[in-house]
Coordinates of C-alpha atoms in Angstrom, one line a residue:
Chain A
X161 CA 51.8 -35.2 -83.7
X162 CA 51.5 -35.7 -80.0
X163 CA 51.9 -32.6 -77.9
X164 CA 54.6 -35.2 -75.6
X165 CA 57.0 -34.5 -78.8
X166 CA 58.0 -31.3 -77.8
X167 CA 59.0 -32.6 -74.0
X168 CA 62.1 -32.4 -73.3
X169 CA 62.5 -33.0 -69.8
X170 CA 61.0 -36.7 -69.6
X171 CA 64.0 -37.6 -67.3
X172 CA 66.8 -39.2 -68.5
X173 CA 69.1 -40.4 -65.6
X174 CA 72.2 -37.6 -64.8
X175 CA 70.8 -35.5 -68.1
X176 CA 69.7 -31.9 -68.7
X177 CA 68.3 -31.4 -72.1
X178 CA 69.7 -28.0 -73.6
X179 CA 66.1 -26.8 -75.0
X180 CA 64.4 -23.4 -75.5
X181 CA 63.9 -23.6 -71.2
X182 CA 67.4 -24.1 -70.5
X183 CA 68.5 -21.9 -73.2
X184 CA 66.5 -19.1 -71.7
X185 CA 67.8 -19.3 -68.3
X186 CA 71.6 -19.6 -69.4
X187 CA 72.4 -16.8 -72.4
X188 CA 74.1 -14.3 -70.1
X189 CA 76.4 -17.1 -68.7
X190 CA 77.0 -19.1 -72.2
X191 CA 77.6 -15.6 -73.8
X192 CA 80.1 -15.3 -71.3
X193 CA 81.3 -18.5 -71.6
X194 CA 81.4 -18.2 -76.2
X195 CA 83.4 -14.9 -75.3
X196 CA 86.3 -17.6 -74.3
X197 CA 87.4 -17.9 -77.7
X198 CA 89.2 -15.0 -77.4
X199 CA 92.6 -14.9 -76.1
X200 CA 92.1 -10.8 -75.2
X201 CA 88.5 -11.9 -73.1
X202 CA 90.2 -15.2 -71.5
X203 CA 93.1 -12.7 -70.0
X204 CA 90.1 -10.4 -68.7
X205 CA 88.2 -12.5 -67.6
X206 CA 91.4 -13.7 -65.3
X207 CA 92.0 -10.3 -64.0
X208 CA 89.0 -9.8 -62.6
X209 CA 86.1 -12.5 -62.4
X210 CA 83.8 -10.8 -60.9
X211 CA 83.6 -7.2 -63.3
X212 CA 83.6 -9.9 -66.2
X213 CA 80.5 -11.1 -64.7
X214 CA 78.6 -8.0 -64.5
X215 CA 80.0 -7.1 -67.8
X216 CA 77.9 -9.9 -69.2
X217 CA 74.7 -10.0 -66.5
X218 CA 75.2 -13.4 -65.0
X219 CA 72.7 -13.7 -61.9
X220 CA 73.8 -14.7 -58.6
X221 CA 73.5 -18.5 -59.1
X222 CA 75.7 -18.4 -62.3
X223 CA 78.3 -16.3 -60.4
X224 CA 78.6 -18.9 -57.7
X225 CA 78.7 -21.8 -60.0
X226 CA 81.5 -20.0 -61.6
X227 CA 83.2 -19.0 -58.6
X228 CA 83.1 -22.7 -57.4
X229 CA 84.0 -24.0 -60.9
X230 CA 81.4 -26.7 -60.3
X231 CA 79.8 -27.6 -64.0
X232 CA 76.8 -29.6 -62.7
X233 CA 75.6 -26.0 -61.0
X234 CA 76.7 -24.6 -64.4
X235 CA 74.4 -26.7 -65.7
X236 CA 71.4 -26.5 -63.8
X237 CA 72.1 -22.9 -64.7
X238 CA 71.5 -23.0 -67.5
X239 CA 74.6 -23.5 -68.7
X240 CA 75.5 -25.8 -72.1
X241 CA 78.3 -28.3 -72.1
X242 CA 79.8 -26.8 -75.3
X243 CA 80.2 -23.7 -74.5
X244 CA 81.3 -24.3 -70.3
X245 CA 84.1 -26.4 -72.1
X246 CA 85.9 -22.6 -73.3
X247 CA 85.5 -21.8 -69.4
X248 CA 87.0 -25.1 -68.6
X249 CA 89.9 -24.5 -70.7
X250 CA 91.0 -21.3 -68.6
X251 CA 91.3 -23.7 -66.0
X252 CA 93.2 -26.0 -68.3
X253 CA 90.1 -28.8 -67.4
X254 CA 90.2 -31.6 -70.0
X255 CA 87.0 -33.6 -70.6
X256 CA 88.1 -36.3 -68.3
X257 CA 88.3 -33.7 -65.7
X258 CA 84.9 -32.3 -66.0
X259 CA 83.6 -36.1 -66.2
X260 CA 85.3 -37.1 -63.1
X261 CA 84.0 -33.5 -61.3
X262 CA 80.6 -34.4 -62.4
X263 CA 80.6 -38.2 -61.4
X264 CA 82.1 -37.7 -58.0
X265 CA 85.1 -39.7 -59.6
X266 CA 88.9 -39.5 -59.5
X267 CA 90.3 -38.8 -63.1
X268 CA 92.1 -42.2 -63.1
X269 CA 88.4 -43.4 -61.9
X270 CA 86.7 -42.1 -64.3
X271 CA 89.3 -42.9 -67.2
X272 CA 88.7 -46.4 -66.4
X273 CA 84.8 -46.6 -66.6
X274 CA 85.6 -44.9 -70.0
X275 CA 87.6 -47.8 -70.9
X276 CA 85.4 -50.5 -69.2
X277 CA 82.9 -49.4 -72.0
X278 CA 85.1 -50.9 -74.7
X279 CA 85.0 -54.3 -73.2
Chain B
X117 CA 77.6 -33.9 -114.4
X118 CA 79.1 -34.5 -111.1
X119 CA 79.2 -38.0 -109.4
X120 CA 79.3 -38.5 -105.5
X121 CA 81.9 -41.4 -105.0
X122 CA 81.1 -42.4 -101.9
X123 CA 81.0 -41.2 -98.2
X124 CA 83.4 -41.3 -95.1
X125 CA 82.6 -41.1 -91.7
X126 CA 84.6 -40.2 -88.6
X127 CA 84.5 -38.6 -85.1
X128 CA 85.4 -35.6 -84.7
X129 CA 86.7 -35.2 -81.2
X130 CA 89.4 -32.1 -80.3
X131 CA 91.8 -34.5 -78.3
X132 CA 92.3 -36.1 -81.9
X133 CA 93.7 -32.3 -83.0
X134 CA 95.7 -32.4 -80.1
X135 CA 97.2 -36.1 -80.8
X136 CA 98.1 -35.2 -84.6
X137 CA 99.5 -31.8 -83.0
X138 CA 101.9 -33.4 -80.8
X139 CA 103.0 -36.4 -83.2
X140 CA 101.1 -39.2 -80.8
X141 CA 99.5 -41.5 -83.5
X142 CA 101.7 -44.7 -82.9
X143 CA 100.9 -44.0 -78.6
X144 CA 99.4 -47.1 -77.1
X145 CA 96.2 -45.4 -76.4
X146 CA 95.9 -43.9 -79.9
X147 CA 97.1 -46.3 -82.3
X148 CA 94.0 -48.4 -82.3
X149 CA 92.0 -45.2 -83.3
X150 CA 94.4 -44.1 -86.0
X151 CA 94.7 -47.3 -87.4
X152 CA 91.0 -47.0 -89.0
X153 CA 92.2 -44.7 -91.6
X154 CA 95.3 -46.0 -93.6
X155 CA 92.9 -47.8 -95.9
X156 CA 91.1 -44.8 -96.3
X157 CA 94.0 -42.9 -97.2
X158 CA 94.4 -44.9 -100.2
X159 CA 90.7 -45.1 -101.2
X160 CA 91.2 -41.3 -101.3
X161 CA 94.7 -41.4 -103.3
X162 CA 93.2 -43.9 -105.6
X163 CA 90.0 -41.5 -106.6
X164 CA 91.0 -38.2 -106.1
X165 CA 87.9 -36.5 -105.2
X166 CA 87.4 -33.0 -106.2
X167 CA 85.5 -31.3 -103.4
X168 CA 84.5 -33.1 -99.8
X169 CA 81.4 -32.0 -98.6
X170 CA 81.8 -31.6 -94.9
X171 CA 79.2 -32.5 -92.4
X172 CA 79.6 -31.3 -89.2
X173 CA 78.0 -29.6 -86.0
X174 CA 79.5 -26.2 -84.8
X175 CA 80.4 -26.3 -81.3
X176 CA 79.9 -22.9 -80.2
X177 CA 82.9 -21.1 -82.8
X178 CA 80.7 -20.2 -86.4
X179 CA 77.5 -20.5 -84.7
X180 CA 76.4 -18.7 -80.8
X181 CA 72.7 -19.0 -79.7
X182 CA 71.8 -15.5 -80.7
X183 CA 71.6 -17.0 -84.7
X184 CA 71.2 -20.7 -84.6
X185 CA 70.6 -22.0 -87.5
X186 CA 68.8 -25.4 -87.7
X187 CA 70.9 -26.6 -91.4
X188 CA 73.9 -23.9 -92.6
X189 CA 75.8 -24.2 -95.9
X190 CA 79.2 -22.4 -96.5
X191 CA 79.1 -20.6 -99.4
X192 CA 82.8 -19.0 -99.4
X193 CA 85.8 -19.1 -101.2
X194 CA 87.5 -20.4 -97.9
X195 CA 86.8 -21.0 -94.7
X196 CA 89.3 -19.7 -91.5
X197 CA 89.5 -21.8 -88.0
X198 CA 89.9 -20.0 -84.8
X199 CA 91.0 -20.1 -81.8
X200 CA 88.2 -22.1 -79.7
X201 CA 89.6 -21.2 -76.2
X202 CA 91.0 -24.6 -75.2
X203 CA 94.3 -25.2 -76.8
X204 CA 94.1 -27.0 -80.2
X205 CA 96.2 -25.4 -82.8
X206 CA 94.7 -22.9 -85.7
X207 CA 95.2 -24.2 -88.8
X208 CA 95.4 -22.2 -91.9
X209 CA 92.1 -21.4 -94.2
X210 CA 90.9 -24.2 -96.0
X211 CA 89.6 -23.6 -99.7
X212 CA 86.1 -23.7 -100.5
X213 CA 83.9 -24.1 -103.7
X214 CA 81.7 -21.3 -103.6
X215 CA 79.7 -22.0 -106.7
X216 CA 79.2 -25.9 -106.2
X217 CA 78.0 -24.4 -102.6
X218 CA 75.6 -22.1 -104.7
X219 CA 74.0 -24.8 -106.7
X220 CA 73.4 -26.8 -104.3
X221 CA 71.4 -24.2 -101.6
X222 CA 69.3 -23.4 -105.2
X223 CA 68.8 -27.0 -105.4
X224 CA 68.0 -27.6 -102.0
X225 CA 65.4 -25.0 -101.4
X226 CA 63.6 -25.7 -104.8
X227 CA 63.2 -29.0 -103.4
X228 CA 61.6 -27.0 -99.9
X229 CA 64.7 -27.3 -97.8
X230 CA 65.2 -24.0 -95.9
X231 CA 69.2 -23.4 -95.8
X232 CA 71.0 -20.9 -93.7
X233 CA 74.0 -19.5 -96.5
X234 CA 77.2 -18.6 -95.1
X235 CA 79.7 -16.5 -97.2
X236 CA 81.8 -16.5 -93.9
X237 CA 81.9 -19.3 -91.5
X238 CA 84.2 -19.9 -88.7
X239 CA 85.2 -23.7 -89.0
X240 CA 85.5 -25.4 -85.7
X241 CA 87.3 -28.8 -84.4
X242 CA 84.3 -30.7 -85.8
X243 CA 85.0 -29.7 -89.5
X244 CA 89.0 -29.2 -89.6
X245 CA 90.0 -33.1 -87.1
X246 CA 88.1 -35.1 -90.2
X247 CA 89.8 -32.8 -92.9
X248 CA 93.5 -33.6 -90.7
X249 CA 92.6 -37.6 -90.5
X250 CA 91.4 -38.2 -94.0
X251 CA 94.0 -35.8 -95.6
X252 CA 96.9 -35.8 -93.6
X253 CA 98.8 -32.6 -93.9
X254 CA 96.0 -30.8 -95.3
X255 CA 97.6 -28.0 -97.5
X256 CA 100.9 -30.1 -98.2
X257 CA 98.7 -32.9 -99.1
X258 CA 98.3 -32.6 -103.1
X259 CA 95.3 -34.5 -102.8
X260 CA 93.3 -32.5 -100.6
X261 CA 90.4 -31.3 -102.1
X262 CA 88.1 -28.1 -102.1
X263 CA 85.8 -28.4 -99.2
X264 CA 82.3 -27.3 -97.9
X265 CA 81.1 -27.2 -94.6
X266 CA 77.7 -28.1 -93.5
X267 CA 76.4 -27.3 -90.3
X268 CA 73.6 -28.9 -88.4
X269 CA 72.5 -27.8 -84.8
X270 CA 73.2 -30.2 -82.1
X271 CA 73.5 -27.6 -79.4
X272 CA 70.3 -26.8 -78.6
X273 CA 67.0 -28.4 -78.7
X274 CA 64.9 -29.3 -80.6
X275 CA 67.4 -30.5 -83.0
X276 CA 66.3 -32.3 -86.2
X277 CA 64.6 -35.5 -86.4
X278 CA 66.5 -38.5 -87.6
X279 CA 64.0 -38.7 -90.5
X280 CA 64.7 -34.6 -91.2
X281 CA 68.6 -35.8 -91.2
X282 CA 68.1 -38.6 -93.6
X283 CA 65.8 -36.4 -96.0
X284 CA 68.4 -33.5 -96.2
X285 CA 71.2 -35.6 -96.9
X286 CA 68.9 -37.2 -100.2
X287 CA 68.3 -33.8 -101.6
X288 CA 71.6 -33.2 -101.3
X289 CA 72.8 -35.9 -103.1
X290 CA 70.2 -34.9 -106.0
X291 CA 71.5 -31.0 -105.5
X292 CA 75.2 -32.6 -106.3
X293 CA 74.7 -35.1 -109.1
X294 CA 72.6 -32.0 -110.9
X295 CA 76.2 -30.3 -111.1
X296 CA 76.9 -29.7 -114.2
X297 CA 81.0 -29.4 -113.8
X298 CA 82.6 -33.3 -114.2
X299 CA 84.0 -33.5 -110.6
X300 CA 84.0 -36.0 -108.3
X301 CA 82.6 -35.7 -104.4
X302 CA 83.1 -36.9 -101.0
X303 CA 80.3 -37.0 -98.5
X304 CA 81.8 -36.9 -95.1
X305 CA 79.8 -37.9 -91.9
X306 CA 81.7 -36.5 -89.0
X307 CA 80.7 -36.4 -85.5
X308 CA 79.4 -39.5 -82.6
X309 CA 79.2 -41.8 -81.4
X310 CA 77.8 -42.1 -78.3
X311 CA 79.6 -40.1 -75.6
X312 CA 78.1 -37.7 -73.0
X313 CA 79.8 -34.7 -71.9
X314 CA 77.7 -33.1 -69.6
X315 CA 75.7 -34.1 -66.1
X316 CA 75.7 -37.0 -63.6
X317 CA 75.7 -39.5 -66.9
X318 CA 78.9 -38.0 -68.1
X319 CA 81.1 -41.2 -69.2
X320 CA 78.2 -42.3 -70.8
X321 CA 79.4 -45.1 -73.8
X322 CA 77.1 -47.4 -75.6
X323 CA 79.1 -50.0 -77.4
X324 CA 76.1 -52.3 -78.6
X325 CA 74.0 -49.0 -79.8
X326 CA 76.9 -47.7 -81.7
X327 CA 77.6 -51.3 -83.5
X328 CA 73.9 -51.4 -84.5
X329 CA 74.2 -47.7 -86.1
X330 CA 77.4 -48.5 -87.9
X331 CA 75.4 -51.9 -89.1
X332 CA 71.6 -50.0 -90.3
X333 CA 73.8 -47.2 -91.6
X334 CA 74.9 -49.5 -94.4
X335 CA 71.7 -51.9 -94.9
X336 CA 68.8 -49.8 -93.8
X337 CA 69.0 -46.5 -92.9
X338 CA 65.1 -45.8 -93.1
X339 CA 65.2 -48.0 -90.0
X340 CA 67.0 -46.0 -88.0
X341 CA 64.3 -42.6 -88.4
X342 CA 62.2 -44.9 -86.7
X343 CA 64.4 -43.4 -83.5
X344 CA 63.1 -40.5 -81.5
X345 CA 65.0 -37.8 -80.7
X346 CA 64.6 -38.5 -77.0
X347 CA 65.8 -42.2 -77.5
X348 CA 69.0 -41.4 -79.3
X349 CA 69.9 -38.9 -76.6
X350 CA 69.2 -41.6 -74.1
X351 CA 70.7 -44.7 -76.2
X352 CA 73.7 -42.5 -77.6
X353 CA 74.4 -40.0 -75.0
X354 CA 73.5 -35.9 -74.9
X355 CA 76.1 -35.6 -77.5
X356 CA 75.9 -39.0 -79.4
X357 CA 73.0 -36.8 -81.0
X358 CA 75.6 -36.1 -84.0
X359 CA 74.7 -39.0 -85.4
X360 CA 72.4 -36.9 -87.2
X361 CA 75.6 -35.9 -89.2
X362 CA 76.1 -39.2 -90.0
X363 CA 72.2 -39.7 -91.3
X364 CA 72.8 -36.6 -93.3
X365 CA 75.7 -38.1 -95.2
X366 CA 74.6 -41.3 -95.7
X367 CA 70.5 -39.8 -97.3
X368 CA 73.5 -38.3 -99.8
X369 CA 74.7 -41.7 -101.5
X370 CA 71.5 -43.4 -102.7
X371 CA 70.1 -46.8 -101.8
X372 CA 72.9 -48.9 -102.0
X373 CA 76.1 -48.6 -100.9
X374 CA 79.1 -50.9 -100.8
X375 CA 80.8 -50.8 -97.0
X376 CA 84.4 -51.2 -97.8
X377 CA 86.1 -50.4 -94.5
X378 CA 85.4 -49.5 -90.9
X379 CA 86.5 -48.9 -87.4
X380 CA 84.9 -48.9 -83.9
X381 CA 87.4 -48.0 -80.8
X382 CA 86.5 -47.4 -77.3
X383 CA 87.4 -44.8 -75.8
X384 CA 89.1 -41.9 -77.3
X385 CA 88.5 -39.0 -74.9
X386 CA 84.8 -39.7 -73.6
X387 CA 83.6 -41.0 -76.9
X388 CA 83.2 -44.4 -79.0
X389 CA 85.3 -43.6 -82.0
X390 CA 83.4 -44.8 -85.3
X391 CA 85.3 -44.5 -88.8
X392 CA 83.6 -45.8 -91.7
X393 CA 84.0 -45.8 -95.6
X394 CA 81.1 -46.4 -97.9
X395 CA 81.6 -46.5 -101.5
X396 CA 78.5 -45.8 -103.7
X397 CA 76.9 -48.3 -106.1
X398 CA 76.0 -46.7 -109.5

């Protein structure tokens, strides 16, 4: 076995492999984020952003992606897709929604490319 | 003994909870999708299988990343759904088969498989949207049968090889068909195809990838561990990597299988929408 197995970050365009790296730099923020399947920690979270932070140890550049509710700096910190989509949902942000935020696209935009693919 | 009947696959995606939820099957944008699965319907009313073994990757419900186990098997008397944070209904507990689960973690680590067992699992939108499409109604539905979850991570890498996927899904097959009980089982395959969620490639679809899986999935699936895990996340998406669940199910039914009925729709949220039924050859 080639030591190149284990390397996940040969680029693939517009992709962040989830991997042990990632995962390192993002549990305090997809902690956070798997606390979201509660009701009781969705309404706490809304009361006060900022203590729910600290309650779960996000650094400062996880706190500002929040803040901004911009998933590509969710991502690059360290952030997984599954989980951010529980954070999402307090914002009511379907998966069109996050797509179109990611792509620089307008919902009805990105709905079409998604249908495009079909043809 | 017990006989595996065949195996079913399906995606798995939440926005299909949501469209059974609100009564949208016959909608313009749906009906394509649900279309796929009146044939199946009567496969399943014709054979009446006993248990449905349920293949499937947690999305951050059963499993977090503090305990993430690489293969889990249910091994409960039922299994609850939760609330996952974004809106699709709870449905009630779905029954289990707790000593058909037993037998087959035995059988699968005698034969060197290393199985996480799960007396309670938390079943998410990846295990209960295939249980809802193949068995409309679930509970009210007299033929629904006993089910058990299997779990495979997708979330985090390194995720298992294609080959890994393929293997499992042989040993259990041979963990099944050493059941002693007559009953009759389902394999299902949920999950895929390709879609991407997450980065500047979200959108991601590959229609001629996903045709080629649903083809080598029937005919030769040995072809398709020749796929790195690297290639499938660039050729199906960071998320078409549940095709794994699909390898799984299909390593269960043996050589030869007889494809009966399938479906391919794009898109259905962000995802090409695969449906398949396979019946086994004895």
């Amino acid at each position: 076995m080639e030591f190149e197995d284990f390397d996940h970050h040969t680029p693939i365009e517009g992709t962040t492999l989830f991997d042990g790296e990632m995962a390192m730099i993002g549990y305090a923020l997809n902690k956070m984020c798997y606390s979201f399947n509660s009701a009781e920690a969705r309404e706490q979270y809304l009361a006060n952003p900022e203590a729910y932070f600290e309650k779960f140890g996000l650094n400062e550049a996880q706190k500002q992606a929040c803040r901004n509710k911009n998933v590509l700096e969710m991502i690059a910190a360290g952030g997984n897709i599954y989980y951010l989509a529980k954070f999402a949902g307090i914002y009511k942000l379907n998966m069109q929604d996050i797509g179109a935020q990611q792509t620089g696209m307008s919902v009805e935009d990105f709905k079409e490319k998604l249908r495009k693919a079909g043809d | 003994m017990a006989t595996i009947i065949g195996g079913l696959t399906t995606s798995h995606i939440p926005a299909v909870g949501n469209a059974i939820a609100r009564g949208q099957k016959d909608d313009d944008y749906w009906k394509p999708f649900f279309d796929g699965y009146p044939p199946i319907h009567a496969w399943l009313e014709k054979h009446k299988p006993d248990v449905a073994i349920n293949i499937y990757n947690d999305h951050g419900l059963g499993f977090f990343l503090d305990q993430m186990p690489t293969f889990a098997i249910g091994a409960a008397h039922e299994y609850i759904n939760e609330d996952e944070g974004w809106g699709i209904p709870v449905l009630p507990p779905f029954p289990g088969d707790a000593k058909l689960s037993w037998h087959i973690i035995e059988g699968m680590v005698e034969d060197e498989f290393d199985i996480t067992s799960c007396q309670e699992l938390a079943v998410d939108h990846g295990f209960t949207v295939p249980m809802q499409l193949f068995w409309p109604g679930l509970g009210d539905n007299p033929d629904m049968p006993r089910a058990i979850p299997i779990s495979a991570n997708t979330v985090q890498h390194p995720i298992p090889t294609l080959k890994r996927a393929l293997d499992f899904g042989k040993s259990l097959g041979r963990a099944i068909r050493s059941y002693p009980e007559d009953i009759k089982v389902v394999v299902l395959g949920t999950g895929g195809l390709s879609h991407q969620l997450d980065g500047e490639r979200a959108g991601f679809i590959n229609k001629e990838f996903d045709q080629m899986c649903m083809e080598k999935i029937v005919t030769d699936p040995e072809e398709l561990t020749k796929i790195s895990r690297h290639e499938l996340v660039r050729q199906a998406g960071a998320q078409g990597t549940e095709f794994l669940m699909w390898m799984m199910m299909r390593g269960a039914l043996g050589d030869k299988v007889r494809p009966l009925h399938q479906n391919y729709h794009i898109p259905v949220s962000n995802t090409g929408a695969g449906t398949m039924m396979l019946e086994c050859i004895e």
